[in-house]
PDB file of C-alpha atoms in Angstrom:
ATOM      1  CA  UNK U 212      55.230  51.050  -3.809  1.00  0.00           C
ATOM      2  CA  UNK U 213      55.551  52.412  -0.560  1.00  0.00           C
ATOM      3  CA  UNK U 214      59.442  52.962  -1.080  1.00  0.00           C
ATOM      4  CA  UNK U 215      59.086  54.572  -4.238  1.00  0.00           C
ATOM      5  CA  UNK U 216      56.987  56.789  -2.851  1.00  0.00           C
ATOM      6  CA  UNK U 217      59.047  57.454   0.128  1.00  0.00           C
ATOM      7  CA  UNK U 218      61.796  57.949  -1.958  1.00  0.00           C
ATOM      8  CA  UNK U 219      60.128  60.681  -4.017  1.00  0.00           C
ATOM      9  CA  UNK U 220      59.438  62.933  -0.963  1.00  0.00           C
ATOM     10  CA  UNK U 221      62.718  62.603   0.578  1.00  0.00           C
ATOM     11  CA  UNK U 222      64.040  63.297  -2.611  1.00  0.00           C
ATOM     12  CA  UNK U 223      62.155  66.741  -3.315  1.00  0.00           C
ATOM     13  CA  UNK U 224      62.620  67.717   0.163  1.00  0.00           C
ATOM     14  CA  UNK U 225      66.978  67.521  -0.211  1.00  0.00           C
ATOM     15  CA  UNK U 226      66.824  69.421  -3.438  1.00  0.00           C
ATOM     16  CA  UNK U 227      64.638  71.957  -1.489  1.00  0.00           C
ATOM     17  CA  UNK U 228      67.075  72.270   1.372  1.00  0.00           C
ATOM     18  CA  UNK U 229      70.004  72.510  -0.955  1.00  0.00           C
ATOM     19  CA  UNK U 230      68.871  74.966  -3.200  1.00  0.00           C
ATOM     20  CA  UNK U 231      67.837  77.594  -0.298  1.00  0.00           C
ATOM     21  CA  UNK U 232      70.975  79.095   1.806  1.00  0.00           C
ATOM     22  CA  UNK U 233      68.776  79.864   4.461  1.00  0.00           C
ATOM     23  CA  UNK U 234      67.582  75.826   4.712  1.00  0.00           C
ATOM     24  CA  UNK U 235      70.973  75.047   4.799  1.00  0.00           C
ATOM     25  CA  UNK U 236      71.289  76.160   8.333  1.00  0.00           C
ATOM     26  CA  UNK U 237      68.050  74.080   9.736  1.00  0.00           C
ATOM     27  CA  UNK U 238      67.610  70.826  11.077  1.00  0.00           C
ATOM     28  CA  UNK U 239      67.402  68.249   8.874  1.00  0.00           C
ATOM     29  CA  UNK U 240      66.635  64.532   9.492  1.00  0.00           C
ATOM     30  CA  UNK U 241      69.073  62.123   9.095  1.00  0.00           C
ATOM     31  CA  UNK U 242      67.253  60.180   6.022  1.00  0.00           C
ATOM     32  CA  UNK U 243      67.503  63.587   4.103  1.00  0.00           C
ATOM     33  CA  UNK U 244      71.483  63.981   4.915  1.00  0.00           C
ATOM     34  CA  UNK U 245      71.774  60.347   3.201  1.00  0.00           C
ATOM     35  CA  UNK U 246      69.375  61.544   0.612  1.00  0.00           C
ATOM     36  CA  UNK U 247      71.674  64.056  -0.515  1.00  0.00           C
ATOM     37  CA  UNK U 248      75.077  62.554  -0.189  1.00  0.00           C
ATOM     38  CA  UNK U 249      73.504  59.066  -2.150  1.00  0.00           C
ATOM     39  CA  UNK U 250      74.816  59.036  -5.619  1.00  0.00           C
ATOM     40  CA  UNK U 251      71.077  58.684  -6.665  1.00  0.00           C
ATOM     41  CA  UNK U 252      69.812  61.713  -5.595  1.00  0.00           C
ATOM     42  CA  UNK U 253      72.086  63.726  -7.897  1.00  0.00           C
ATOM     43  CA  UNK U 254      70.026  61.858 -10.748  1.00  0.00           C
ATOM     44  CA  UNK U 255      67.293  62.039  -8.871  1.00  0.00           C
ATOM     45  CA  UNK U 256      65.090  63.921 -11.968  1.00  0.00           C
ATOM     46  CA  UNK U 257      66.721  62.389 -14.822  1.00  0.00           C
ATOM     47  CA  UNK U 258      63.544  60.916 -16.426  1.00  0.00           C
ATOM     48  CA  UNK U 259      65.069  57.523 -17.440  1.00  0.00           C
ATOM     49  CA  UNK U 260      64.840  56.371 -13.909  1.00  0.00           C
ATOM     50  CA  UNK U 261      61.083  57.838 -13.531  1.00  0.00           C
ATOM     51  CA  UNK U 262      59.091  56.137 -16.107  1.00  0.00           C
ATOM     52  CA  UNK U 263      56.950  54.571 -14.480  1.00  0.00           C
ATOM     53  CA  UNK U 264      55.714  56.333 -10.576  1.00  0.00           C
ATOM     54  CA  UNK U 265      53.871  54.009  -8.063  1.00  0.00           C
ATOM     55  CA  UNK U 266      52.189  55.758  -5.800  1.00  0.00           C
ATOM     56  CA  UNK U 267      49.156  53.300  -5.633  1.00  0.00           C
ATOM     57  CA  UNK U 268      47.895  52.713  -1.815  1.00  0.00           C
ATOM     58  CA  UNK U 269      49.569  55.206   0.084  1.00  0.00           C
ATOM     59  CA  UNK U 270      48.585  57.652   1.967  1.00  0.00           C
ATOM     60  CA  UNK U 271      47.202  61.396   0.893  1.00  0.00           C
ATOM     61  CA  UNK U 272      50.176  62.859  -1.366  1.00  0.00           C
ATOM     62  CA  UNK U 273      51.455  65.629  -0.356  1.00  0.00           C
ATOM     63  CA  UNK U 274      52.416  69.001  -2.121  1.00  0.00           C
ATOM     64  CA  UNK U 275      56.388  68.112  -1.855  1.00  0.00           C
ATOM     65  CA  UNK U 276      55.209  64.845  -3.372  1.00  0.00           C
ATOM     66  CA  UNK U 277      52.560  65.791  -6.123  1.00  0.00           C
ATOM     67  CA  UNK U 278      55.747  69.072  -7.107  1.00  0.00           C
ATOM     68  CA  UNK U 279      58.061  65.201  -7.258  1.00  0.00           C
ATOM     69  CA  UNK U 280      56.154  63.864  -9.917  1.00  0.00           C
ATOM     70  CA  UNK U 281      55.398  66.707 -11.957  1.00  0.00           C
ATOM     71  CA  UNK U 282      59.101  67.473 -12.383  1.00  0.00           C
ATOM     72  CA  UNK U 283      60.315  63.953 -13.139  1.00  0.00           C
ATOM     73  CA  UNK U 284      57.859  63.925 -16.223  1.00  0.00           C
ATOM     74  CA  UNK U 285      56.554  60.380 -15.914  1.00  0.00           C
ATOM     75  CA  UNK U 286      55.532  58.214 -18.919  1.00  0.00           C
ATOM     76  CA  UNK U 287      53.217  55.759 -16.067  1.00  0.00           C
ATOM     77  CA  UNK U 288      51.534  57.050 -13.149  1.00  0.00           C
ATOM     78  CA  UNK U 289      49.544  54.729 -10.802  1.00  0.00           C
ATOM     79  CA  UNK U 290      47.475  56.446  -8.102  1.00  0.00           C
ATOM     80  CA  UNK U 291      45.331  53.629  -7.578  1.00  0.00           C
ATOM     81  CA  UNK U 292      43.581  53.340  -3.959  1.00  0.00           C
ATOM     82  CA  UNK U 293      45.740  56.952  -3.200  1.00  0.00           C
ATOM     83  CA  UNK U 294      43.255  59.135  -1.248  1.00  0.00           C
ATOM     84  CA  UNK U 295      43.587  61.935  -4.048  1.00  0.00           C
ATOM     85  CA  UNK U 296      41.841  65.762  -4.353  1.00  0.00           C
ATOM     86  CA  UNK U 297      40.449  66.609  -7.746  1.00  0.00           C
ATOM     87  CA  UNK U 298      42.546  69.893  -7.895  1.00  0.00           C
ATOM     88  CA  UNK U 299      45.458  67.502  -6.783  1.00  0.00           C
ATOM     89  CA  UNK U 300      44.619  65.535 -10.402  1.00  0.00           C
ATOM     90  CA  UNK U 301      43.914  68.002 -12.145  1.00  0.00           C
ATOM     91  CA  UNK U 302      47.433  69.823 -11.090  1.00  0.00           C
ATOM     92  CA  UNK U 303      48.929  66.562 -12.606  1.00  0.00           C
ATOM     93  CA  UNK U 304      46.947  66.550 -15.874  1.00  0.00           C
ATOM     94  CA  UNK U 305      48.359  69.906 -16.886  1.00  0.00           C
ATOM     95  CA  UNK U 306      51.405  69.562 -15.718  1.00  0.00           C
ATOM     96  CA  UNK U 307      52.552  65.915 -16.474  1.00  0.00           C
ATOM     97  CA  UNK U 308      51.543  66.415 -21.009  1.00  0.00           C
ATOM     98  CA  UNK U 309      54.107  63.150 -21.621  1.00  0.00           C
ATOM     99  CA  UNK U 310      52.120  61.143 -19.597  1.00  0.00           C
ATOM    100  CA  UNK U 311      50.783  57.930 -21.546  1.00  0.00           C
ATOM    101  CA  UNK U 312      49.129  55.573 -18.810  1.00  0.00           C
ATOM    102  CA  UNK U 313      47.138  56.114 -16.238  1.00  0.00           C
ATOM    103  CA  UNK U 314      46.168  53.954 -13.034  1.00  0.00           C
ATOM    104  CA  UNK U 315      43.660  55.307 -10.978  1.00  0.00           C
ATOM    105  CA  UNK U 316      41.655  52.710  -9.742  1.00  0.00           C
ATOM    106  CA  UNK U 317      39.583  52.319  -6.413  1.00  0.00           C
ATOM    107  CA  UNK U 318      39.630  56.362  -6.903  1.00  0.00           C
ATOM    108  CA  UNK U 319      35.935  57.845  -6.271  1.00  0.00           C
ATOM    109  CA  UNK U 320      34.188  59.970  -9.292  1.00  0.00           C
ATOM    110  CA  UNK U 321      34.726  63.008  -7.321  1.00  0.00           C
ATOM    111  CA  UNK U 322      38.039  63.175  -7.567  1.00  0.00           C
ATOM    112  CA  UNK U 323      38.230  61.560 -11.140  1.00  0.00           C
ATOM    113  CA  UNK U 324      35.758  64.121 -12.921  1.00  0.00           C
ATOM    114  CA  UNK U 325      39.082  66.162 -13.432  1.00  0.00           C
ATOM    115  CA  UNK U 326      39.538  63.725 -16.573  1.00  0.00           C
ATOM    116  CA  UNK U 327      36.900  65.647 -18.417  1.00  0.00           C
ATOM    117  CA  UNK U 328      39.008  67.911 -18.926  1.00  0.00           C
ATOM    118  CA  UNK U 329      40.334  69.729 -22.829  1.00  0.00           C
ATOM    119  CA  UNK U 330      44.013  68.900 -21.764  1.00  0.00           C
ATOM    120  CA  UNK U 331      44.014  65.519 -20.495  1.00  0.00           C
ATOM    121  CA  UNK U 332      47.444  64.169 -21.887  1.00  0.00           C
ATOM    122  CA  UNK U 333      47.007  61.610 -24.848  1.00  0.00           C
ATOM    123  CA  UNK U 334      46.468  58.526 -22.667  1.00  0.00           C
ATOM    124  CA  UNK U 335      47.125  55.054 -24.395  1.00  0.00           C
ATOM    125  CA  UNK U 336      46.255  53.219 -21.249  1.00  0.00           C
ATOM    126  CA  UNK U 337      43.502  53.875 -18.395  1.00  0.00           C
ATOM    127  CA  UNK U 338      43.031  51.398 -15.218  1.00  0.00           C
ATOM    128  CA  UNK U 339      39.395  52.662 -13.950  1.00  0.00           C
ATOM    129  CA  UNK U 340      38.796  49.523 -12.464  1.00  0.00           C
ATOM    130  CA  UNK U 341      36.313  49.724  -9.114  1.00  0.00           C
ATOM    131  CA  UNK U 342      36.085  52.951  -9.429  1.00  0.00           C
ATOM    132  CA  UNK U 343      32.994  54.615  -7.049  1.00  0.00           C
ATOM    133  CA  UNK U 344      30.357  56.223  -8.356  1.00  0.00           C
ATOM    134  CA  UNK U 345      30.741  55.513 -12.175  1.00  0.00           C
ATOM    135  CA  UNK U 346      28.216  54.710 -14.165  1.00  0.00           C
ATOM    136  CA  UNK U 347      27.404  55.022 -18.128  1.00  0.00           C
ATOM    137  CA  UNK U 348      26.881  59.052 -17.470  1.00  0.00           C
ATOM    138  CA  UNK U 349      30.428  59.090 -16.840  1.00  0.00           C
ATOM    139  CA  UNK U 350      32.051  56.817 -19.110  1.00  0.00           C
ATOM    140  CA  UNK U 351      29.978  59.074 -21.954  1.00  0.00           C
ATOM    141  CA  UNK U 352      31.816  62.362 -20.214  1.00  0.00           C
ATOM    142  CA  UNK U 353      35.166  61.006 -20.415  1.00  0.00           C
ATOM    143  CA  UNK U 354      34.357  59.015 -24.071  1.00  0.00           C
ATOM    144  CA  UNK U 355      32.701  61.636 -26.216  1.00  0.00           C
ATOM    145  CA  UNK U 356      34.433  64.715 -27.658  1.00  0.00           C
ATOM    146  CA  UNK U 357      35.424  68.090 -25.813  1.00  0.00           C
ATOM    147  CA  UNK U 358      33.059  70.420 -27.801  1.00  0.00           C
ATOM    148  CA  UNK U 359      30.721  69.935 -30.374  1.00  0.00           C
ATOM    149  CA  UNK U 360      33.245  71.500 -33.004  1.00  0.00           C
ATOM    150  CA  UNK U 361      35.297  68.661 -32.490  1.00  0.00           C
ATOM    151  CA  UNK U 362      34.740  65.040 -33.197  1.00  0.00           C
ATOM    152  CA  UNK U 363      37.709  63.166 -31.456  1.00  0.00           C
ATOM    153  CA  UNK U 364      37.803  61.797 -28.155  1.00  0.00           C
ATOM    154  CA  UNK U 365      40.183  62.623 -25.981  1.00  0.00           C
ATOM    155  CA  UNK U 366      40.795  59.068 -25.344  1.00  0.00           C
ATOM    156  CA  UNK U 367      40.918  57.911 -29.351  1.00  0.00           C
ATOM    157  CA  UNK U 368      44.618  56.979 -28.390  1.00  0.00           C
ATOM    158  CA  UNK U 369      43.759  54.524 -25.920  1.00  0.00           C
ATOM    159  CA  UNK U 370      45.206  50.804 -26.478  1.00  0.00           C
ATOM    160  CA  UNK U 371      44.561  49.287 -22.815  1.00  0.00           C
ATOM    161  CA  UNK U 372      40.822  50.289 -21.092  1.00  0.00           C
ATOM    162  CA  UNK U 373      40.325  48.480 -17.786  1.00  0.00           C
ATOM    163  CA  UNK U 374      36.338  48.880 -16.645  1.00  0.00           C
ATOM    164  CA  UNK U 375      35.716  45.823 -14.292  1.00  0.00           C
ATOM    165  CA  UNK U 376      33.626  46.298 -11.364  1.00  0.00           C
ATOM    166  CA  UNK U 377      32.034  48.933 -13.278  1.00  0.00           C
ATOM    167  CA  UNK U 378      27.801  49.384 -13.525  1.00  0.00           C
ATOM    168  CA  UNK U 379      27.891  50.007 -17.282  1.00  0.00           C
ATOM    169  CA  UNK U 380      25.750  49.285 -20.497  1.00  0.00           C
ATOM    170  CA  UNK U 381      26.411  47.780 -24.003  1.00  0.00           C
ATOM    171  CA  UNK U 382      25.771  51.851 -25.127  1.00  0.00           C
ATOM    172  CA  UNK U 383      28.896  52.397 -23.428  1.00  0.00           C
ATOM    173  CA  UNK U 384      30.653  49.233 -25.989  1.00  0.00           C
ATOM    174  CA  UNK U 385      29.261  51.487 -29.304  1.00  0.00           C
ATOM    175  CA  UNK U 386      31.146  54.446 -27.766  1.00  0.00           C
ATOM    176  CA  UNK U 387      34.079  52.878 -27.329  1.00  0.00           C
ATOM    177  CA  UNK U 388      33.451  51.119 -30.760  1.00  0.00           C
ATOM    178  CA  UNK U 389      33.291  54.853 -32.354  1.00  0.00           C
ATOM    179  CA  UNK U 390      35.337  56.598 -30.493  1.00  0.00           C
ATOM    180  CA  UNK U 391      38.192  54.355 -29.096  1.00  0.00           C
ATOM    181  CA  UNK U 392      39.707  52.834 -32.808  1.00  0.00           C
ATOM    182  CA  UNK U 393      42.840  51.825 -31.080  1.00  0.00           C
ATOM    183  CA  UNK U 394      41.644  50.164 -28.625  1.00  0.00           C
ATOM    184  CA  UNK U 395      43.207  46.570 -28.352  1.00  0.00           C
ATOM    185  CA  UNK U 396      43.014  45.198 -24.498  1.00  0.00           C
ATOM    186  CA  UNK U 397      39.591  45.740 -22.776  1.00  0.00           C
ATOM    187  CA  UNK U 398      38.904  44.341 -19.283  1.00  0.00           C
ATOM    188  CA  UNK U 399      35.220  43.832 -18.609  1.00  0.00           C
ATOM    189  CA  UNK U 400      35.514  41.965 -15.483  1.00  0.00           C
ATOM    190  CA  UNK U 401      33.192  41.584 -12.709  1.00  0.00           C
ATOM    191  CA  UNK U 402      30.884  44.074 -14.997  1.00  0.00           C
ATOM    192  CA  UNK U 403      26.661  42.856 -14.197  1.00  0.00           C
ATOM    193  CA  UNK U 404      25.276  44.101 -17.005  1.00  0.00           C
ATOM    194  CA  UNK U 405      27.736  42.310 -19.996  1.00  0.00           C
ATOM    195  CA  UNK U 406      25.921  39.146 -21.660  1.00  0.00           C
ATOM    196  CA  UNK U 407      26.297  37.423 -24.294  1.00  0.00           C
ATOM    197  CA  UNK U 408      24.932  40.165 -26.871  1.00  0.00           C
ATOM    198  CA  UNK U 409      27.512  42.577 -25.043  1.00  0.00           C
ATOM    199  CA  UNK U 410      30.162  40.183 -26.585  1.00  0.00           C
ATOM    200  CA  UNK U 411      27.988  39.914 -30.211  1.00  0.00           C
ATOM    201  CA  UNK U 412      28.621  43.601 -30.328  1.00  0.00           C
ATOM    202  CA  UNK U 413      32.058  43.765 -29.906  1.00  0.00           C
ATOM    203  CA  UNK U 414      32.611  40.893 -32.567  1.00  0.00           C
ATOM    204  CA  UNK U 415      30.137  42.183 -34.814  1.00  0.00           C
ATOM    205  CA  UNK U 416      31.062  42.986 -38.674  1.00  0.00           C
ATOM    206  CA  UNK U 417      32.845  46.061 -39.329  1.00  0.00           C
ATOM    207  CA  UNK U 418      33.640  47.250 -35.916  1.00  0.00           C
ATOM    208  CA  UNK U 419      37.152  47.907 -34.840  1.00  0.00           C
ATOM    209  CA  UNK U 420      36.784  45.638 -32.015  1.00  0.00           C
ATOM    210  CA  UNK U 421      36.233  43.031 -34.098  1.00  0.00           C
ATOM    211  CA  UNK U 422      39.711  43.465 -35.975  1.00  0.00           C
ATOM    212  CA  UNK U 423      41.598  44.425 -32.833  1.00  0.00           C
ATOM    213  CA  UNK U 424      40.983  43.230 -29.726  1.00  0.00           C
ATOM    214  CA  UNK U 425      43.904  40.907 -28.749  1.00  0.00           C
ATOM    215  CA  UNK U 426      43.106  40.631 -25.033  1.00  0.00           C
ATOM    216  CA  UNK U 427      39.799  40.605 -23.334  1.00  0.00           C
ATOM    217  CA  UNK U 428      38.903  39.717 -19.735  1.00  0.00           C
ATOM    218  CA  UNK U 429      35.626  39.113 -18.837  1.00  0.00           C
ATOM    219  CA  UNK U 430      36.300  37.075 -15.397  1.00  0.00           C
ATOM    220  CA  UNK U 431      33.260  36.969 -13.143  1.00  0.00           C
ATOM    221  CA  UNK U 432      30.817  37.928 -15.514  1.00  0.00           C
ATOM    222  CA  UNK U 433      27.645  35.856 -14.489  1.00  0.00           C
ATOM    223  CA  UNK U 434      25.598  36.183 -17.051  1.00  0.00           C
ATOM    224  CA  UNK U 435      27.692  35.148 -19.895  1.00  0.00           C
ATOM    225  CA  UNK U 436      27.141  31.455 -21.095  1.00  0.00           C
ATOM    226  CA  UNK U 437      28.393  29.066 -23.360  1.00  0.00           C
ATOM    227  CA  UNK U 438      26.913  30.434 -26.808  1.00  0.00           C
ATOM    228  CA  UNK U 439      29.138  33.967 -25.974  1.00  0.00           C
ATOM    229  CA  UNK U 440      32.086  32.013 -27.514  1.00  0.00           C
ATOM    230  CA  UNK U 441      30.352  31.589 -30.576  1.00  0.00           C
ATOM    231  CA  UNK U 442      31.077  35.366 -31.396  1.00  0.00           C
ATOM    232  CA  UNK U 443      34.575  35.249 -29.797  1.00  0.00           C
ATOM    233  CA  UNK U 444      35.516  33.105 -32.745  1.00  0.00           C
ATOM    234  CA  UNK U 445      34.849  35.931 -34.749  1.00  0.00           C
ATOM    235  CA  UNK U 446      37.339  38.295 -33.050  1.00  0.00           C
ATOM    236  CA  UNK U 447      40.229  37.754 -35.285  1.00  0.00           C
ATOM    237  CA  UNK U 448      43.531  39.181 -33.132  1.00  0.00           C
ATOM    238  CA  UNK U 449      42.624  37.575 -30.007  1.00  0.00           C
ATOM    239  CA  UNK U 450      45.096  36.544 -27.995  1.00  0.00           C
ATOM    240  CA  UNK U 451      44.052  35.816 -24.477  1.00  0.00           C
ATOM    241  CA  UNK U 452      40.820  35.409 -23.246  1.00  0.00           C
ATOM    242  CA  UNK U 453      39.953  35.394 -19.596  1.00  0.00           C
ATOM    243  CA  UNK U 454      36.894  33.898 -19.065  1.00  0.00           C
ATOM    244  CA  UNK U 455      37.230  32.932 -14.928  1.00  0.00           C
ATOM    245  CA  UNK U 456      34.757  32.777 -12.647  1.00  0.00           C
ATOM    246  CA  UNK U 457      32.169  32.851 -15.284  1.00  0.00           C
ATOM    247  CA  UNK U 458      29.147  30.639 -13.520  1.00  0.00           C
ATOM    248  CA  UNK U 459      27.727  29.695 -16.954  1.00  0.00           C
ATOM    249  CA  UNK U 460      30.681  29.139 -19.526  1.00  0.00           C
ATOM    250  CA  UNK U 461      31.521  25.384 -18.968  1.00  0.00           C
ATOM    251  CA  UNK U 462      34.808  24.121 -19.097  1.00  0.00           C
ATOM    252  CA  UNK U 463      33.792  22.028 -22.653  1.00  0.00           C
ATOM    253  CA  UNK U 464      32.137  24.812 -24.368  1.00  0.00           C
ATOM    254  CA  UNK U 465      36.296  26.401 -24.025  1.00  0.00           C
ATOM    255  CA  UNK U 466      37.434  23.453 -24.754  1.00  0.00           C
ATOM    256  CA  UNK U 467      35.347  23.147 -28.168  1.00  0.00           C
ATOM    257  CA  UNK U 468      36.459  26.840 -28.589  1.00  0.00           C
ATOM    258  CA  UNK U 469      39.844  25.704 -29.054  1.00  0.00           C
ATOM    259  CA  UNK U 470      39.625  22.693 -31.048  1.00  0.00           C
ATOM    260  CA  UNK U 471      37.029  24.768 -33.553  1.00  0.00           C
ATOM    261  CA  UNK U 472      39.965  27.401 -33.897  1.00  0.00           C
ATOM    262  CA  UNK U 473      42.661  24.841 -34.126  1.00  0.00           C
ATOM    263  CA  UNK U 474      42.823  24.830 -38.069  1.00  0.00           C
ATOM    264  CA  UNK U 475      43.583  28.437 -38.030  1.00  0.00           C
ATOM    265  CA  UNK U 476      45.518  29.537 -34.806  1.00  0.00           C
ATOM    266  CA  UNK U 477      46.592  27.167 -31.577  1.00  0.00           C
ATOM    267  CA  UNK U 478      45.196  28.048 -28.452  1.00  0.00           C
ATOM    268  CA  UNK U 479      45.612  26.397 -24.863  1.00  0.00           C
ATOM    269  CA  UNK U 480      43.914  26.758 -21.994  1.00  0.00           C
ATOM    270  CA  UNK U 481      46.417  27.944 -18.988  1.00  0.00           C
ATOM    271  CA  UNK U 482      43.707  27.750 -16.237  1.00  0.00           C
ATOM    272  CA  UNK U 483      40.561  26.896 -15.901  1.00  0.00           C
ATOM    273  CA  UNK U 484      38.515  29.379 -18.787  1.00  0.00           C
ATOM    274  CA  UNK U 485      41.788  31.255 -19.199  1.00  0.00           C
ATOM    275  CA  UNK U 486      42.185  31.015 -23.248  1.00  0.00           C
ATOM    276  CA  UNK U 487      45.559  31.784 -24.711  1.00  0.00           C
ATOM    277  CA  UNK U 488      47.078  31.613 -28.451  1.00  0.00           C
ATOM    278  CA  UNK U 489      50.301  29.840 -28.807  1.00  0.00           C
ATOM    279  CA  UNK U 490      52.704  31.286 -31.150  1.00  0.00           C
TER     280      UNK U 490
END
C-alpha cells in the first residue's frame, strides 16, 4: 500500500518537472531522477496498470497525489483509514466517473457526506465498514433517490455493500431491499442491532435478497441464534455464509444446516460457523 502510494507521488511529481522548462533547471531528488529514467514511468498513466489504487492507511494525500489518481482513471479506489477532506472526496467523485468500487472504511461521516452527492460514479461495490458517525440517517441519505422526481438510487448498481461495525436498523434492510436490486454480497458484521428477524427479512418471499444474495457475513453478531438459519435455508444463491463469533449459533444448529440442504446443494463448513457451497 504504502509503495503504491509512494509510487504515485513520485510519479506525478517527474511528469511535473519534465513538462515545465523552467523545473528542468531545479533540484530534484534523486528518487525522482530514477522515476523518470525507469521504463515505468513512461507508462506511468496508461490505465491498465491503474485499476485498482491503494491508498488505504497512509498518511493525508496530498494535491500531487489526489491530481495522480484522477488522471490514471481508476476502476478501484481504497482510501480506507486515509485521513481524507470532504472537498478532497468530493474532487475525486467528479473527477474519477469510471470508478466502480469504492473502499473507504474507518473514514468519519464528515468527510464521507460528499457521497450524497447527484454525480457519485455508478458504484458496484462500497466498503463502509467502521465508519464514524453513521447511523440509519445516513445510510437513508446515501440509499434513497437524489430528488423526488427521480426514483433510483444512486447506489441501485451496487453488487458488494460492506456495513459491519455499523449502528443500523432492519429499516435500513427494506431500503436496501427496494432500492439496491443488485445487490448480491452484504456484510453485516459486528452490526448490534441484526437478530434473527433482521435475517427473516432478508429471506422473506419476494424480496430480491431472497433470490440473490450469494455471500453474507454476519460474524460477531450477538444476538443471532440458532433458529436465524431456519430463514437462511430460504436464501436460494447462497454461497458462503459467515457466521463467526456469533455467541448464540451453535456449532450443531450449522451443522444441521448443512445436512438439511444436502439434497439440494453441498455445503461444508471451512471453520468454525463459516458455511460454504461446494461446487
Amino acid at each position: 500500500m504504502f509503495v503504491q502510494a509512494t509510487w504515485l507521488v513520485m510519479a506525478t511529481e517527474a511528469e511535473r518537472i519534465s513538462r515545465h522548462p523552467r523545473q528542468r533547471k531545479r533540484k530534484v531528488s534523486r528518487r525522482h531522477c530514477l522515476c523518470c529514467r525507469c521504463p515505468r514511468s513512461r507508462m506511468s498513466c496508461d490505465k491498465r496498470l491503474w485499476s485498482h489504487i491503494d491508498v488505504s492507511r497512509c498518511s493525508p494525500l496530498s494535491n500531487q497525489a489526489l491530481a495522480g489518481i484522477i488522471k490514471r482513471q481508476p476502476y478501484s479506489l481504497d482510501l480506507s483509514w486515509t485521513p481524507l477532506a470532504k472537498r478532497q472526496l468530493n474532487c475525486l467523485l467528479t473527477r474519477l466517473p469510471g470508478l466502480r468500487e469504492l473502499r473507504v472504511a474507518g473514514l468519519a461521516w464528515s468527510c464521507l457526506s460528499a457521497l450524497v452527492s447527484p454525480t457519485l460514479p455508478c458504484l458496484q461495490l462500497l466498503d463502509l465498514r467502521w465508519c464514524e458517525g453513521i447511523k440509519d440517517a445516513q445510510i437513508k441519505d446515501l440509499i434513497m433517490p437524489p430528488d423526488s422526481e427521480s426514483s433510483r438510487s444512486r447506489l441501485r448498481n451496487l453488487v458488494t455493500l460492506r456495513l459491519s461495525g455499523l449502528d443500523i436498523s432492519e429499516s435500513i434492510l427494506k431500503l436496501l431491499q427496494r432500492h439496491m436490486t443488485q445487490l448480491e454480497r452484504l456484510e453485516l458484521s459486528h452490526c448490534k442491532n441484526i437478530t434473527d428477524s433482521s435475517v427473516a427479512l432478508l429471506a422473506a418471499p419476494g424480496t430480491n435478497t431472497r433470490n440473490n444474495l450469494t455471500e453474507l457475513t454476519l460474524a460477531g453478531c450477538g444476538e443471532l441464534t440458532d433458529y436465524c438459519l431456519s430463514y437462511m435455508k430460504r436464501l436460494s444463491s447462497l454461497t458462503l455464509l459467515d457466521l463467526r463469533g456469533c455467541r448464540n449459533v451453535s456449532r450443531r444448529a450449522c451443522d444441521a444446516f448443512i445436512a438439511d440442504l444436502s439434497h439440494i446443494t453441498l455445503y461444508c463448513m471451512m471453520e468454525e460457523k463459516l458455511i460454504q457451497r461446494i461446487d
